[in-house]
PDB file of N, CA and C in Angstrom:
ATOM      1  N   UNK W  38     -62.143 -19.181  -4.664  1.00  0.00           N
ATOM      2  CA  UNK W  38     -61.281 -18.447  -5.626  1.00  0.00           C
ATOM      3  C   UNK W  38     -60.499 -17.288  -4.941  1.00  0.00           C
ATOM      4  N   UNK W  39     -61.223 -16.536  -4.076  1.00  0.00           N
ATOM      5  CA  UNK W  39     -60.649 -15.429  -3.344  1.00  0.00           C
ATOM      6  C   UNK W  39     -59.450 -15.927  -2.573  1.00  0.00           C
ATOM      7  N   UNK W  40     -59.656 -17.103  -1.928  1.00  0.00           N
ATOM      8  CA  UNK W  40     -58.672 -17.657  -1.039  1.00  0.00           C
ATOM      9  C   UNK W  40     -57.344 -17.936  -1.819  1.00  0.00           C
ATOM     10  N   UNK W  41     -57.487 -18.455  -3.042  1.00  0.00           N
ATOM     11  CA  UNK W  41     -56.301 -18.803  -3.830  1.00  0.00           C
ATOM     12  C   UNK W  41     -55.581 -17.534  -4.251  1.00  0.00           C
ATOM     13  N   UNK W  42     -56.290 -16.492  -4.571  1.00  0.00           N
ATOM     14  CA  UNK W  42     -55.685 -15.159  -4.964  1.00  0.00           C
ATOM     15  C   UNK W  42     -54.913 -14.591  -3.793  1.00  0.00           C
ATOM     16  N   UNK W  43     -55.611 -14.664  -2.582  1.00  0.00           N
ATOM     17  CA  UNK W  43     -54.919 -14.202  -1.397  1.00  0.00           C
ATOM     18  C   UNK W  43     -53.628 -14.926  -1.138  1.00  0.00           C
ATOM     19  N   UNK W  44     -53.672 -16.290  -1.251  1.00  0.00           N
ATOM     20  CA  UNK W  44     -52.481 -17.039  -1.023  1.00  0.00           C
ATOM     21  C   UNK W  44     -51.415 -16.781  -1.994  1.00  0.00           C
ATOM     22  N   UNK W  45     -51.805 -16.561  -3.309  1.00  0.00           N
ATOM     23  CA  UNK W  45     -50.816 -16.226  -4.282  1.00  0.00           C
ATOM     24  C   UNK W  45     -50.216 -14.831  -4.059  1.00  0.00           C
ATOM     25  N   UNK W  46     -51.054 -13.935  -3.575  1.00  0.00           N
ATOM     26  CA  UNK W  46     -50.527 -12.609  -3.283  1.00  0.00           C
ATOM     27  C   UNK W  46     -49.502 -12.657  -2.085  1.00  0.00           C
ATOM     28  N   UNK W  47     -49.904 -13.444  -1.087  1.00  0.00           N
ATOM     29  CA  UNK W  47     -48.980 -13.597   0.071  1.00  0.00           C
ATOM     30  C   UNK W  47     -47.742 -14.267  -0.255  1.00  0.00           C
ATOM     31  N   UNK W  48     -47.747 -15.255  -1.168  1.00  0.00           N
ATOM     32  CA  UNK W  48     -46.525 -15.989  -1.574  1.00  0.00           C
ATOM     33  C   UNK W  48     -45.695 -14.948  -2.420  1.00  0.00           C
ATOM     34  N   UNK W  49     -46.250 -14.127  -3.182  1.00  0.00           N
ATOM     35  CA  UNK W  49     -45.486 -13.091  -3.962  1.00  0.00           C
ATOM     36  C   UNK W  49     -44.811 -12.102  -2.996  1.00  0.00           C
ATOM     37  N   UNK W  50     -45.520 -11.737  -2.016  1.00  0.00           N
ATOM     38  CA  UNK W  50     -44.966 -10.787  -0.988  1.00  0.00           C
ATOM     39  C   UNK W  50     -43.800 -11.424  -0.248  1.00  0.00           C
ATOM     40  N   UNK W  51     -43.955 -12.634   0.095  1.00  0.00           N
ATOM     41  CA  UNK W  51     -42.912 -13.420   0.721  1.00  0.00           C
ATOM     42  C   UNK W  51     -41.682 -13.548  -0.173  1.00  0.00           C
ATOM     43  N   UNK W  52     -41.961 -13.835  -1.379  1.00  0.00           N
ATOM     44  CA  UNK W  52     -40.866 -13.900  -2.420  1.00  0.00           C
ATOM     45  C   UNK W  52     -40.164 -12.604  -2.532  1.00  0.00           C
ATOM     46  N   UNK W  53     -40.890 -11.504  -2.566  1.00  0.00           N
ATOM     47  CA  UNK W  53     -40.284 -10.178  -2.669  1.00  0.00           C
ATOM     48  C   UNK W  53     -39.472  -9.871  -1.358  1.00  0.00           C
ATOM     49  N   UNK W  54     -39.906 -10.212  -0.206  1.00  0.00           N
ATOM     50  CA  UNK W  54     -39.154 -10.046   1.024  1.00  0.00           C
ATOM     51  C   UNK W  54     -37.766 -10.849   0.891  1.00  0.00           C
ATOM     52  N   UNK W  55     -37.977 -12.084   0.470  1.00  0.00           N
ATOM     53  CA  UNK W  55     -36.694 -12.927   0.339  1.00  0.00           C
ATOM     54  C   UNK W  55     -35.712 -12.291  -0.703  1.00  0.00           C
ATOM     55  N   UNK W  56     -36.293 -11.816  -1.868  1.00  0.00           N
ATOM     56  CA  UNK W  56     -35.369 -11.191  -2.803  1.00  0.00           C
ATOM     57  C   UNK W  56     -34.623  -9.985  -2.274  1.00  0.00           C
ATOM     58  N   UNK W  57     -35.259  -9.255  -1.371  1.00  0.00           N
ATOM     59  CA  UNK W  57     -34.634  -8.049  -0.839  1.00  0.00           C
ATOM     60  C   UNK W  57     -33.902  -8.342   0.471  1.00  0.00           C
ATOM     61  N   UNK W  58     -33.752  -9.557   0.840  1.00  0.00           N
ATOM     62  CA  UNK W  58     -33.051  -9.947   2.056  1.00  0.00           C
ATOM     63  C   UNK W  58     -31.560  -9.594   1.913  1.00  0.00           C
ATOM     64  N   UNK W  59     -31.004  -8.936   2.860  1.00  0.00           N
ATOM     65  CA  UNK W  59     -29.604  -8.684   2.868  1.00  0.00           C
ATOM     66  C   UNK W  59     -28.964  -9.118   4.127  1.00  0.00           C
ATOM     67  N   UNK W  60     -27.686  -9.373   4.089  1.00  0.00           N
ATOM     68  CA  UNK W  60     -27.010  -9.897   5.298  1.00  0.00           C
ATOM     69  C   UNK W  60     -26.246 -11.128   4.947  1.00  0.00           C
ATOM     70  N   UNK W  61     -25.822 -11.854   5.955  1.00  0.00           N
ATOM     71  CA  UNK W  61     -24.986 -12.969   5.750  1.00  0.00           C
ATOM     72  C   UNK W  61     -25.553 -14.107   4.875  1.00  0.00           C
ATOM     73  N   UNK W  62     -26.855 -14.392   5.073  1.00  0.00           N
ATOM     74  CA  UNK W  62     -27.485 -15.437   4.302  1.00  0.00           C
ATOM     75  C   UNK W  62     -28.402 -14.834   3.260  1.00  0.00           C
ATOM     76  N   UNK W  63     -28.242 -13.537   3.016  1.00  0.00           N
ATOM     77  CA  UNK W  63     -29.045 -12.851   2.005  1.00  0.00           C
ATOM     78  C   UNK W  63     -28.323 -12.782   0.593  1.00  0.00           C
ATOM     79  N   UNK W  64     -28.704 -11.835  -0.156  1.00  0.00           N
ATOM     80  CA  UNK W  64     -28.108 -11.743  -1.466  1.00  0.00           C
ATOM     81  C   UNK W  64     -26.837 -10.808  -1.462  1.00  0.00           C
ATOM     82  N   UNK W  65     -26.042 -11.016  -2.412  1.00  0.00           N
ATOM     83  CA  UNK W  65     -24.788 -10.262  -2.519  1.00  0.00           C
ATOM     84  C   UNK W  65     -24.958  -8.872  -3.032  1.00  0.00           C
ATOM     85  N   UNK W  66     -26.169  -8.486  -3.539  1.00  0.00           N
ATOM     86  CA  UNK W  66     -26.452  -7.187  -4.116  1.00  0.00           C
ATOM     87  C   UNK W  66     -26.364  -6.124  -3.042  1.00  0.00           C
ATOM     88  N   UNK W  67     -26.449  -6.476  -1.761  1.00  0.00           N
ATOM     89  CA  UNK W  67     -26.424  -5.551  -0.696  1.00  0.00           C
ATOM     90  C   UNK W  67     -25.022  -5.068  -0.310  1.00  0.00           C
ATOM     91  N   UNK W  68     -24.039  -5.703  -0.843  1.00  0.00           N
ATOM     92  CA  UNK W  68     -22.677  -5.365  -0.352  1.00  0.00           C
ATOM     93  C   UNK W  68     -22.254  -4.027  -1.049  1.00  0.00           C
ATOM     94  N   UNK W  69     -21.739  -3.144  -0.151  1.00  0.00           N
ATOM     95  CA  UNK W  69     -21.255  -1.857  -0.675  1.00  0.00           C
ATOM     96  C   UNK W  69     -19.945  -2.017  -1.370  1.00  0.00           C
ATOM     97  N   UNK W  70     -19.824  -1.658  -2.637  1.00  0.00           N
ATOM     98  CA  UNK W  70     -18.580  -1.846  -3.354  1.00  0.00           C
ATOM     99  C   UNK W  70     -17.397  -1.047  -2.907  1.00  0.00           C
ATOM    100  N   UNK W  71     -17.665   0.011  -2.054  1.00  0.00           N
ATOM    101  CA  UNK W  71     -16.603   0.872  -1.521  1.00  0.00           C
ATOM    102  C   UNK W  71     -16.002   0.417  -0.226  1.00  0.00           C
ATOM    103  N   UNK W  72     -16.592  -0.638   0.314  1.00  0.00           N
ATOM    104  CA  UNK W  72     -16.118  -1.168   1.623  1.00  0.00           C
ATOM    105  C   UNK W  72     -15.166  -2.352   1.460  1.00  0.00           C
ATOM    106  N   UNK W  73     -14.542  -2.652   2.557  1.00  0.00           N
ATOM    107  CA  UNK W  73     -13.731  -3.849   2.603  1.00  0.00           C
ATOM    108  C   UNK W  73     -14.432  -4.892   3.435  1.00  0.00           C
ATOM    109  N   UNK W  74     -14.506  -6.094   2.996  1.00  0.00           N
ATOM    110  CA  UNK W  74     -15.272  -7.089   3.673  1.00  0.00           C
ATOM    111  C   UNK W  74     -14.485  -8.390   3.900  1.00  0.00           C
ATOM    112  N   UNK W  75     -14.821  -9.016   4.989  1.00  0.00           N
ATOM    113  CA  UNK W  75     -14.230 -10.377   5.294  1.00  0.00           C
ATOM    114  C   UNK W  75     -15.492 -11.286   5.388  1.00  0.00           C
ATOM    115  N   UNK W  76     -15.429 -12.434   4.763  1.00  0.00           N
ATOM    116  CA  UNK W  76     -16.576 -13.288   4.792  1.00  0.00           C
ATOM    117  C   UNK W  76     -16.165 -14.607   5.391  1.00  0.00           C
ATOM    118  N   UNK W  77     -17.120 -15.322   5.899  1.00  0.00           N
ATOM    119  CA  UNK W  77     -16.939 -16.713   6.313  1.00  0.00           C
ATOM    120  C   UNK W  77     -18.173 -17.501   6.007  1.00  0.00           C
ATOM    121  N   UNK W  78     -17.961 -18.748   5.869  1.00  0.00           N
ATOM    122  CA  UNK W  78     -19.106 -19.597   5.410  1.00  0.00           C
ATOM    123  C   UNK W  78     -19.866 -20.232   6.571  1.00  0.00           C
ATOM    124  N   UNK W  79     -21.177 -20.150   6.502  1.00  0.00           N
ATOM    125  CA  UNK W  79     -21.986 -20.827   7.487  1.00  0.00           C
ATOM    126  C   UNK W  79     -22.980 -21.754   6.687  1.00  0.00           C
ATOM    127  N   UNK W  80     -23.299 -22.849   7.291  1.00  0.00           N
ATOM    128  CA  UNK W  80     -24.210 -23.804   6.632  1.00  0.00           C
ATOM    129  C   UNK W  80     -25.620 -23.282   6.576  1.00  0.00           C
ATOM    130  N   UNK W  81     -26.112 -22.731   7.723  1.00  0.00           N
ATOM    131  CA  UNK W  81     -27.458 -22.252   7.835  1.00  0.00           C
ATOM    132  C   UNK W  81     -27.486 -21.353   9.040  1.00  0.00           C
ATOM    133  N   UNK W  82     -28.736 -20.911   9.365  1.00  0.00           N
ATOM    134  CA  UNK W  82     -28.905 -19.945  10.514  1.00  0.00           C
ATOM    135  C   UNK W  82     -28.454 -20.624  11.855  1.00  0.00           C
ATOM    136  N   UNK W  83     -28.743 -21.938  12.015  1.00  0.00           N
ATOM    137  CA  UNK W  83     -28.326 -22.518  13.227  1.00  0.00           C
ATOM    138  C   UNK W  83     -26.803 -22.525  13.374  1.00  0.00           C
ATOM    139  N   UNK W  84     -26.090 -22.782  12.259  1.00  0.00           N
ATOM    140  CA  UNK W  84     -24.629 -22.783  12.352  1.00  0.00           C
ATOM    141  C   UNK W  84     -24.122 -21.365  12.687  1.00  0.00           C
ATOM    142  N   UNK W  85     -24.807 -20.335  12.103  1.00  0.00           N
ATOM    143  CA  UNK W  85     -24.404 -18.981  12.336  1.00  0.00           C
ATOM    144  C   UNK W  85     -24.611 -18.721  13.837  1.00  0.00           C
ATOM    145  N   UNK W  86     -25.764 -19.119  14.339  1.00  0.00           N
ATOM    146  CA  UNK W  86     -26.101 -18.936  15.756  1.00  0.00           C
ATOM    147  C   UNK W  86     -25.072 -19.572  16.681  1.00  0.00           C
ATOM    148  N   UNK W  87     -24.625 -20.782  16.311  1.00  0.00           N
ATOM    149  CA  UNK W  87     -23.663 -21.518  17.127  1.00  0.00           C
ATOM    150  C   UNK W  87     -22.285 -20.798  17.087  1.00  0.00           C
ATOM    151  N   UNK W  88     -21.924 -20.150  15.984  1.00  0.00           N
ATOM    152  CA  UNK W  88     -20.703 -19.392  15.911  1.00  0.00           C
ATOM    153  C   UNK W  88     -20.811 -18.153  16.790  1.00  0.00           C
ATOM    154  N   UNK W  89     -21.937 -17.492  16.741  1.00  0.00           N
ATOM    155  CA  UNK W  89     -22.056 -16.298  17.595  1.00  0.00           C
ATOM    156  C   UNK W  89     -22.071 -16.706  19.109  1.00  0.00           C
ATOM    157  N   UNK W  90     -22.721 -17.759  19.409  1.00  0.00           N
ATOM    158  CA  UNK W  90     -22.732 -18.185  20.878  1.00  0.00           C
ATOM    159  C   UNK W  90     -21.311 -18.505  21.317  1.00  0.00           C
ATOM    160  N   UNK W  91     -20.498 -19.211  20.439  1.00  0.00           N
ATOM    161  CA  UNK W  91     -19.110 -19.489  20.790  1.00  0.00           C
ATOM    162  C   UNK W  91     -18.251 -18.254  21.007  1.00  0.00           C
ATOM    163  N   UNK W  92     -18.486 -17.261  20.168  1.00  0.00           N
ATOM    164  CA  UNK W  92     -17.748 -15.977  20.348  1.00  0.00           C
ATOM    165  C   UNK W  92     -18.074 -15.284  21.668  1.00  0.00           C
ATOM    166  N   UNK W  93     -19.398 -15.324  22.021  1.00  0.00           N
ATOM    167  CA  UNK W  93     -19.867 -14.714  23.257  1.00  0.00           C
ATOM    168  C   UNK W  93     -19.346 -15.528  24.433  1.00  0.00           C
ATOM    169  N   UNK W  94     -19.281 -16.814  24.364  1.00  0.00           N
ATOM    170  CA  UNK W  94     -18.766 -17.641  25.430  1.00  0.00           C
ATOM    171  C   UNK W  94     -17.266 -17.341  25.715  1.00  0.00           C
ATOM    172  N   UNK W  95     -16.530 -17.100  24.624  1.00  0.00           N
ATOM    173  CA  UNK W  95     -15.093 -16.869  24.746  1.00  0.00           C
ATOM    174  C   UNK W  95     -14.999 -15.489  25.475  1.00  0.00           C
ATOM    175  N   UNK W  96     -15.830 -14.507  25.171  1.00  0.00           N
ATOM    176  CA  UNK W  96     -15.755 -13.229  25.857  1.00  0.00           C
ATOM    177  C   UNK W  96     -16.088 -13.412  27.349  1.00  0.00           C
ATOM    178  N   UNK W  97     -17.101 -14.114  27.629  1.00  0.00           N
ATOM    179  CA  UNK W  97     -17.375 -14.384  29.062  1.00  0.00           C
ATOM    180  C   UNK W  97     -16.218 -15.050  29.769  1.00  0.00           C
ATOM    181  N   UNK W  98     -15.665 -16.039  29.089  1.00  0.00           N
ATOM    182  CA  UNK W  98     -14.501 -16.751  29.763  1.00  0.00           C
ATOM    183  C   UNK W  98     -13.366 -15.797  29.921  1.00  0.00           C
ATOM    184  N   UNK W  99     -13.095 -15.023  28.920  1.00  0.00           N
ATOM    185  CA  UNK W  99     -11.918 -14.063  28.975  1.00  0.00           C
ATOM    186  C   UNK W  99     -12.061 -13.080  30.093  1.00  0.00           C
ATOM    187  N   UNK W 100     -13.257 -12.575  30.291  1.00  0.00           N
ATOM    188  CA  UNK W 100     -13.513 -11.546  31.261  1.00  0.00           C
ATOM    189  C   UNK W 100     -13.561 -12.123  32.703  1.00  0.00           C
ATOM    190  N   UNK W 101     -14.078 -13.416  32.778  1.00  0.00           N
ATOM    191  CA  UNK W 101     -14.257 -14.065  34.039  1.00  0.00           C
ATOM    192  C   UNK W 101     -13.011 -14.823  34.517  1.00  0.00           C
ATOM    193  N   UNK W 102     -12.218 -15.247  33.569  1.00  0.00           N
ATOM    194  CA  UNK W 102     -11.061 -16.129  33.883  1.00  0.00           C
ATOM    195  C   UNK W 102      -9.946 -15.252  34.527  1.00  0.00           C
ATOM    196  N   UNK W 103      -9.039 -15.969  35.181  1.00  0.00           N
ATOM    197  CA  UNK W 103      -7.919 -15.308  35.831  1.00  0.00           C
ATOM    198  C   UNK W 103      -6.647 -15.396  34.983  1.00  0.00           C
ATOM    199  N   UNK W 104      -6.660 -16.348  34.019  1.00  0.00           N
ATOM    200  CA  UNK W 104      -5.420 -16.435  33.181  1.00  0.00           C
ATOM    201  C   UNK W 104      -5.303 -15.348  32.153  1.00  0.00           C
ATOM    202  N   UNK W 105      -4.134 -15.197  31.563  1.00  0.00           N
ATOM    203  CA  UNK W 105      -3.878 -14.294  30.537  1.00  0.00           C
ATOM    204  C   UNK W 105      -4.162 -15.005  29.196  1.00  0.00           C
ATOM    205  N   UNK W 106      -5.001 -14.430  28.394  1.00  0.00           N
ATOM    206  CA  UNK W 106      -5.372 -15.119  27.141  1.00  0.00           C
ATOM    207  C   UNK W 106      -4.848 -14.350  25.929  1.00  0.00           C
ATOM    208  N   UNK W 107      -3.861 -13.448  26.083  1.00  0.00           N
ATOM    209  CA  UNK W 107      -3.401 -12.653  24.990  1.00  0.00           C
ATOM    210  C   UNK W 107      -2.174 -13.295  24.333  1.00  0.00           C
ATOM    211  N   UNK W 108      -2.084 -13.208  23.034  1.00  0.00           N
ATOM    212  CA  UNK W 108      -0.954 -13.717  22.290  1.00  0.00           C
ATOM    213  C   UNK W 108       0.239 -12.818  22.562  1.00  0.00           C
ATOM    214  N   UNK W 109       1.426 -13.428  22.528  1.00  0.00           N
ATOM    215  CA  UNK W 109       2.609 -12.669  22.728  1.00  0.00           C
ATOM    216  C   UNK W 109       2.811 -11.467  21.719  1.00  0.00           C
ATOM    217  N   UNK W 110       2.258 -11.719  20.549  1.00  0.00           N
ATOM    218  CA  UNK W 110       2.391 -10.665  19.512  1.00  0.00           C
ATOM    219  C   UNK W 110       1.448  -9.484  19.864  1.00  0.00           C
ATOM    220  N   UNK W 111       0.414  -9.730  20.757  1.00  0.00           N
ATOM    221  CA  UNK W 111      -0.532  -8.687  21.042  1.00  0.00           C
ATOM    222  C   UNK W 111      -0.469  -8.376  22.573  1.00  0.00           C
ATOM    223  N   UNK W 112       0.759  -8.360  23.082  1.00  0.00           N
ATOM    224  CA  UNK W 112       0.953  -8.273  24.545  1.00  0.00           C
ATOM    225  C   UNK W 112       0.593  -6.897  25.158  1.00  0.00           C
ATOM    226  N   UNK W 113       0.447  -5.864  24.282  1.00  0.00           N
ATOM    227  CA  UNK W 113       0.139  -4.576  24.791  1.00  0.00           C
ATOM    228  C   UNK W 113      -1.377  -4.270  24.818  1.00  0.00           C
ATOM    229  N   UNK W 114      -2.155  -5.178  24.268  1.00  0.00           N
ATOM    230  CA  UNK W 114      -3.602  -5.002  24.361  1.00  0.00           C
ATOM    231  C   UNK W 114      -4.072  -5.509  25.679  1.00  0.00           C
ATOM    232  N   UNK W 115      -5.112  -4.801  26.139  1.00  0.00           N
ATOM    233  CA  UNK W 115      -5.747  -5.360  27.353  1.00  0.00           C
ATOM    234  C   UNK W 115      -6.742  -6.438  27.046  1.00  0.00           C
ATOM    235  N   UNK W 116      -7.115  -7.233  28.049  1.00  0.00           N
ATOM    236  CA  UNK W 116      -8.159  -8.202  27.914  1.00  0.00           C
ATOM    237  C   UNK W 116      -9.414  -7.596  27.427  1.00  0.00           C
ATOM    238  N   UNK W 117      -9.738  -6.462  28.045  1.00  0.00           N
ATOM    239  CA  UNK W 117     -10.978  -5.740  27.709  1.00  0.00           C
ATOM    240  C   UNK W 117     -10.974  -5.251  26.286  1.00  0.00           C
ATOM    241  N   UNK W 118      -9.842  -4.783  25.768  1.00  0.00           N
ATOM    242  CA  UNK W 118      -9.762  -4.322  24.363  1.00  0.00           C
ATOM    243  C   UNK W 118      -9.998  -5.489  23.426  1.00  0.00           C
ATOM    244  N   UNK W 119      -9.474  -6.690  23.781  1.00  0.00           N
ATOM    245  CA  UNK W 119      -9.652  -7.850  22.887  1.00  0.00           C
ATOM    246  C   UNK W 119     -11.071  -8.302  22.929  1.00  0.00           C
ATOM    247  N   UNK W 120     -11.689  -8.306  24.077  1.00  0.00           N
ATOM    248  CA  UNK W 120     -13.108  -8.661  24.204  1.00  0.00           C
ATOM    249  C   UNK W 120     -14.036  -7.688  23.430  1.00  0.00           C
ATOM    250  N   UNK W 121     -13.626  -6.428  23.520  1.00  0.00           N
ATOM    251  CA  UNK W 121     -14.415  -5.356  22.789  1.00  0.00           C
ATOM    252  C   UNK W 121     -14.376  -5.585  21.313  1.00  0.00           C
ATOM    253  N   UNK W 122     -13.241  -5.994  20.841  1.00  0.00           N
ATOM    254  CA  UNK W 122     -13.142  -6.286  19.362  1.00  0.00           C
ATOM    255  C   UNK W 122     -13.982  -7.525  18.953  1.00  0.00           C
ATOM    256  N   UNK W 123     -13.981  -8.545  19.758  1.00  0.00           N
ATOM    257  CA  UNK W 123     -14.804  -9.713  19.505  1.00  0.00           C
ATOM    258  C   UNK W 123     -16.322  -9.354  19.497  1.00  0.00           C
ATOM    259  N   UNK W 124     -16.664  -8.520  20.568  1.00  0.00           N
ATOM    260  CA  UNK W 124     -18.065  -8.120  20.647  1.00  0.00           C
ATOM    261  C   UNK W 124     -18.460  -7.249  19.448  1.00  0.00           C
ATOM    262  N   UNK W 125     -17.634  -6.442  18.955  1.00  0.00           N
ATOM    263  CA  UNK W 125     -17.957  -5.617  17.784  1.00  0.00           C
ATOM    264  C   UNK W 125     -18.103  -6.527  16.578  1.00  0.00           C
ATOM    265  N   UNK W 126     -17.300  -7.599  16.488  1.00  0.00           N
ATOM    266  CA  UNK W 126     -17.493  -8.570  15.421  1.00  0.00           C
ATOM    267  C   UNK W 126     -18.826  -9.252  15.493  1.00  0.00           C
ATOM    268  N   UNK W 127     -19.177  -9.661  16.703  1.00  0.00           N
ATOM    269  CA  UNK W 127     -20.493 -10.258  16.959  1.00  0.00           C
ATOM    270  C   UNK W 127     -21.695  -9.363  16.465  1.00  0.00           C
ATOM    271  N   UNK W 128     -21.516  -8.056  16.804  1.00  0.00           N
ATOM    272  CA  UNK W 128     -22.540  -7.178  16.389  1.00  0.00           C
ATOM    273  C   UNK W 128     -22.655  -7.028  14.887  1.00  0.00           C
ATOM    274  N   UNK W 129     -21.519  -7.196  14.158  1.00  0.00           N
ATOM    275  CA  UNK W 129     -21.538  -7.142  12.777  1.00  0.00           C
ATOM    276  C   UNK W 129     -22.127  -8.389  12.086  1.00  0.00           C
ATOM    277  N   UNK W 130     -22.021  -9.511  12.722  1.00  0.00           N
ATOM    278  CA  UNK W 130     -22.561 -10.742  12.099  1.00  0.00           C
ATOM    279  C   UNK W 130     -23.857 -11.197  12.597  1.00  0.00           C
ATOM    280  N   UNK W 131     -24.496 -10.390  13.557  1.00  0.00           N
ATOM    281  CA  UNK W 131     -25.839 -10.762  13.991  1.00  0.00           C
ATOM    282  C   UNK W 131     -26.786 -10.798  12.758  1.00  0.00           C
ATOM    283  N   UNK W 132     -27.589 -11.827  12.675  1.00  0.00           N
ATOM    284  CA  UNK W 132     -28.445 -11.992  11.493  1.00  0.00           C
ATOM    285  C   UNK W 132     -29.764 -11.108  11.573  1.00  0.00           C
ATOM    286  N   UNK W 133     -29.548  -9.837  11.710  1.00  0.00           N
ATOM    287  CA  UNK W 133     -30.723  -8.998  11.866  1.00  0.00           C
ATOM    288  C   UNK W 133     -31.695  -9.012  10.675  1.00  0.00           C
ATOM    289  N   UNK W 134     -31.143  -9.047   9.447  1.00  0.00           N
ATOM    290  CA  UNK W 134     -31.904  -9.079   8.268  1.00  0.00           C
ATOM    291  C   UNK W 134     -32.765 -10.418   8.249  1.00  0.00           C
ATOM    292  N   UNK W 135     -32.147 -11.464   8.552  1.00  0.00           N
ATOM    293  CA  UNK W 135     -32.822 -12.725   8.615  1.00  0.00           C
ATOM    294  C   UNK W 135     -33.948 -12.772   9.588  1.00  0.00           C
ATOM    295  N   UNK W 136     -33.720 -12.117  10.765  1.00  0.00           N
ATOM    296  CA  UNK W 136     -34.780 -12.117  11.822  1.00  0.00           C
ATOM    297  C   UNK W 136     -35.961 -11.279  11.390  1.00  0.00           C
ATOM    298  N   UNK W 137     -35.600 -10.119  10.742  1.00  0.00           N
ATOM    299  CA  UNK W 137     -36.667  -9.245  10.131  1.00  0.00           C
ATOM    300  C   UNK W 137     -37.516 -10.098   9.141  1.00  0.00           C
ATOM    301  N   UNK W 138     -36.781 -10.787   8.213  1.00  0.00           N
ATOM    302  CA  UNK W 138     -37.474 -11.652   7.206  1.00  0.00           C
ATOM    303  C   UNK W 138     -38.408 -12.690   7.932  1.00  0.00           C
ATOM    304  N   UNK W 139     -37.885 -13.304   8.962  1.00  0.00           N
ATOM    305  CA  UNK W 139     -38.637 -14.348   9.636  1.00  0.00           C
ATOM    306  C   UNK W 139     -39.829 -13.758  10.271  1.00  0.00           C
ATOM    307  N   UNK W 140     -39.665 -12.553  10.910  1.00  0.00           N
ATOM    308  CA  UNK W 140     -40.860 -11.859  11.561  1.00  0.00           C
ATOM    309  C   UNK W 140     -41.941 -11.556  10.519  1.00  0.00           C
ATOM    310  N   UNK W 141     -41.497 -11.037   9.339  1.00  0.00           N
ATOM    311  CA  UNK W 141     -42.447 -10.704   8.310  1.00  0.00           C
ATOM    312  C   UNK W 141     -43.128 -11.959   7.699  1.00  0.00           C
ATOM    313  N   UNK W 142     -42.346 -12.996   7.549  1.00  0.00           N
ATOM    314  CA  UNK W 142     -42.832 -14.323   7.068  1.00  0.00           C
ATOM    315  C   UNK W 142     -43.902 -14.805   7.991  1.00  0.00           C
ATOM    316  N   UNK W 143     -43.626 -14.793   9.314  1.00  0.00           N
ATOM    317  CA  UNK W 143     -44.613 -15.176  10.288  1.00  0.00           C
ATOM    318  C   UNK W 143     -45.943 -14.365  10.213  1.00  0.00           C
ATOM    319  N   UNK W 144     -45.751 -13.037  10.060  1.00  0.00           N
ATOM    320  CA  UNK W 144     -46.856 -12.128   9.905  1.00  0.00           C
ATOM    321  C   UNK W 144     -47.747 -12.545   8.704  1.00  0.00           C
ATOM    322  N   UNK W 145     -47.097 -12.704   7.588  1.00  0.00           N
ATOM    323  CA  UNK W 145     -47.813 -13.103   6.297  1.00  0.00           C
ATOM    324  C   UNK W 145     -48.577 -14.426   6.495  1.00  0.00           C
ATOM    325  N   UNK W 146     -47.892 -15.419   7.053  1.00  0.00           N
ATOM    326  CA  UNK W 146     -48.481 -16.745   7.182  1.00  0.00           C
ATOM    327  C   UNK W 146     -49.637 -16.646   8.218  1.00  0.00           C
ATOM    328  N   UNK W 147     -49.523 -15.820   9.234  1.00  0.00           N
ATOM    329  CA  UNK W 147     -50.651 -15.668  10.244  1.00  0.00           C
ATOM    330  C   UNK W 147     -51.828 -15.054   9.513  1.00  0.00           C
ATOM    331  N   UNK W 148     -51.510 -14.085   8.622  1.00  0.00           N
ATOM    332  CA  UNK W 148     -52.605 -13.424   7.858  1.00  0.00           C
ATOM    333  C   UNK W 148     -53.415 -14.460   7.061  1.00  0.00           C
ATOM    334  N   UNK W 149     -52.697 -15.436   6.427  1.00  0.00           N
ATOM    335  CA  UNK W 149     -53.283 -16.427   5.632  1.00  0.00           C
ATOM    336  C   UNK W 149     -54.114 -17.361   6.545  1.00  0.00           C
ATOM    337  N   UNK W 150     -53.648 -17.726   7.704  1.00  0.00           N
ATOM    338  CA  UNK W 150     -54.357 -18.624   8.627  1.00  0.00           C
ATOM    339  C   UNK W 150     -55.589 -17.947   9.128  1.00  0.00           C
ATOM    340  N   UNK W 151     -55.572 -16.656   9.407  1.00  0.00           N
ATOM    341  CA  UNK W 151     -56.760 -15.939   9.911  1.00  0.00           C
ATOM    342  C   UNK W 151     -57.774 -15.554   8.933  1.00  0.00           C
ATOM    343  N   UNK W 152     -57.597 -15.832   7.678  1.00  0.00           N
ATOM    344  CA  UNK W 152     -58.581 -15.434   6.683  1.00  0.00           C
ATOM    345  C   UNK W 152     -59.312 -16.641   6.170  1.00  0.00           C
TER     346      UNK W 152
END
């Protein structure tokens, strides 16, 4: 009986963590109404990770490559400035909230296994 209560308590804690999740795959309650936001759609965490990896690969190629990758409309920007902007975007879309949630979920599930 104690085990069932502990499991139910753990499930409620996990549900509470999920309800408070903010970020790309979290809830919309976390969005600041005073800010301006751009959004894009991802299917799941793996799709988000693939998008981040692609952005980082483009940065590596841009910094490593010899060719000019700037658009004619943006000819006064340096390669480094363009890469910096992409890296800032990557920092904004990193799924830190999801990673925190997964860490806490693992912690709660380990507690259940060890009891």
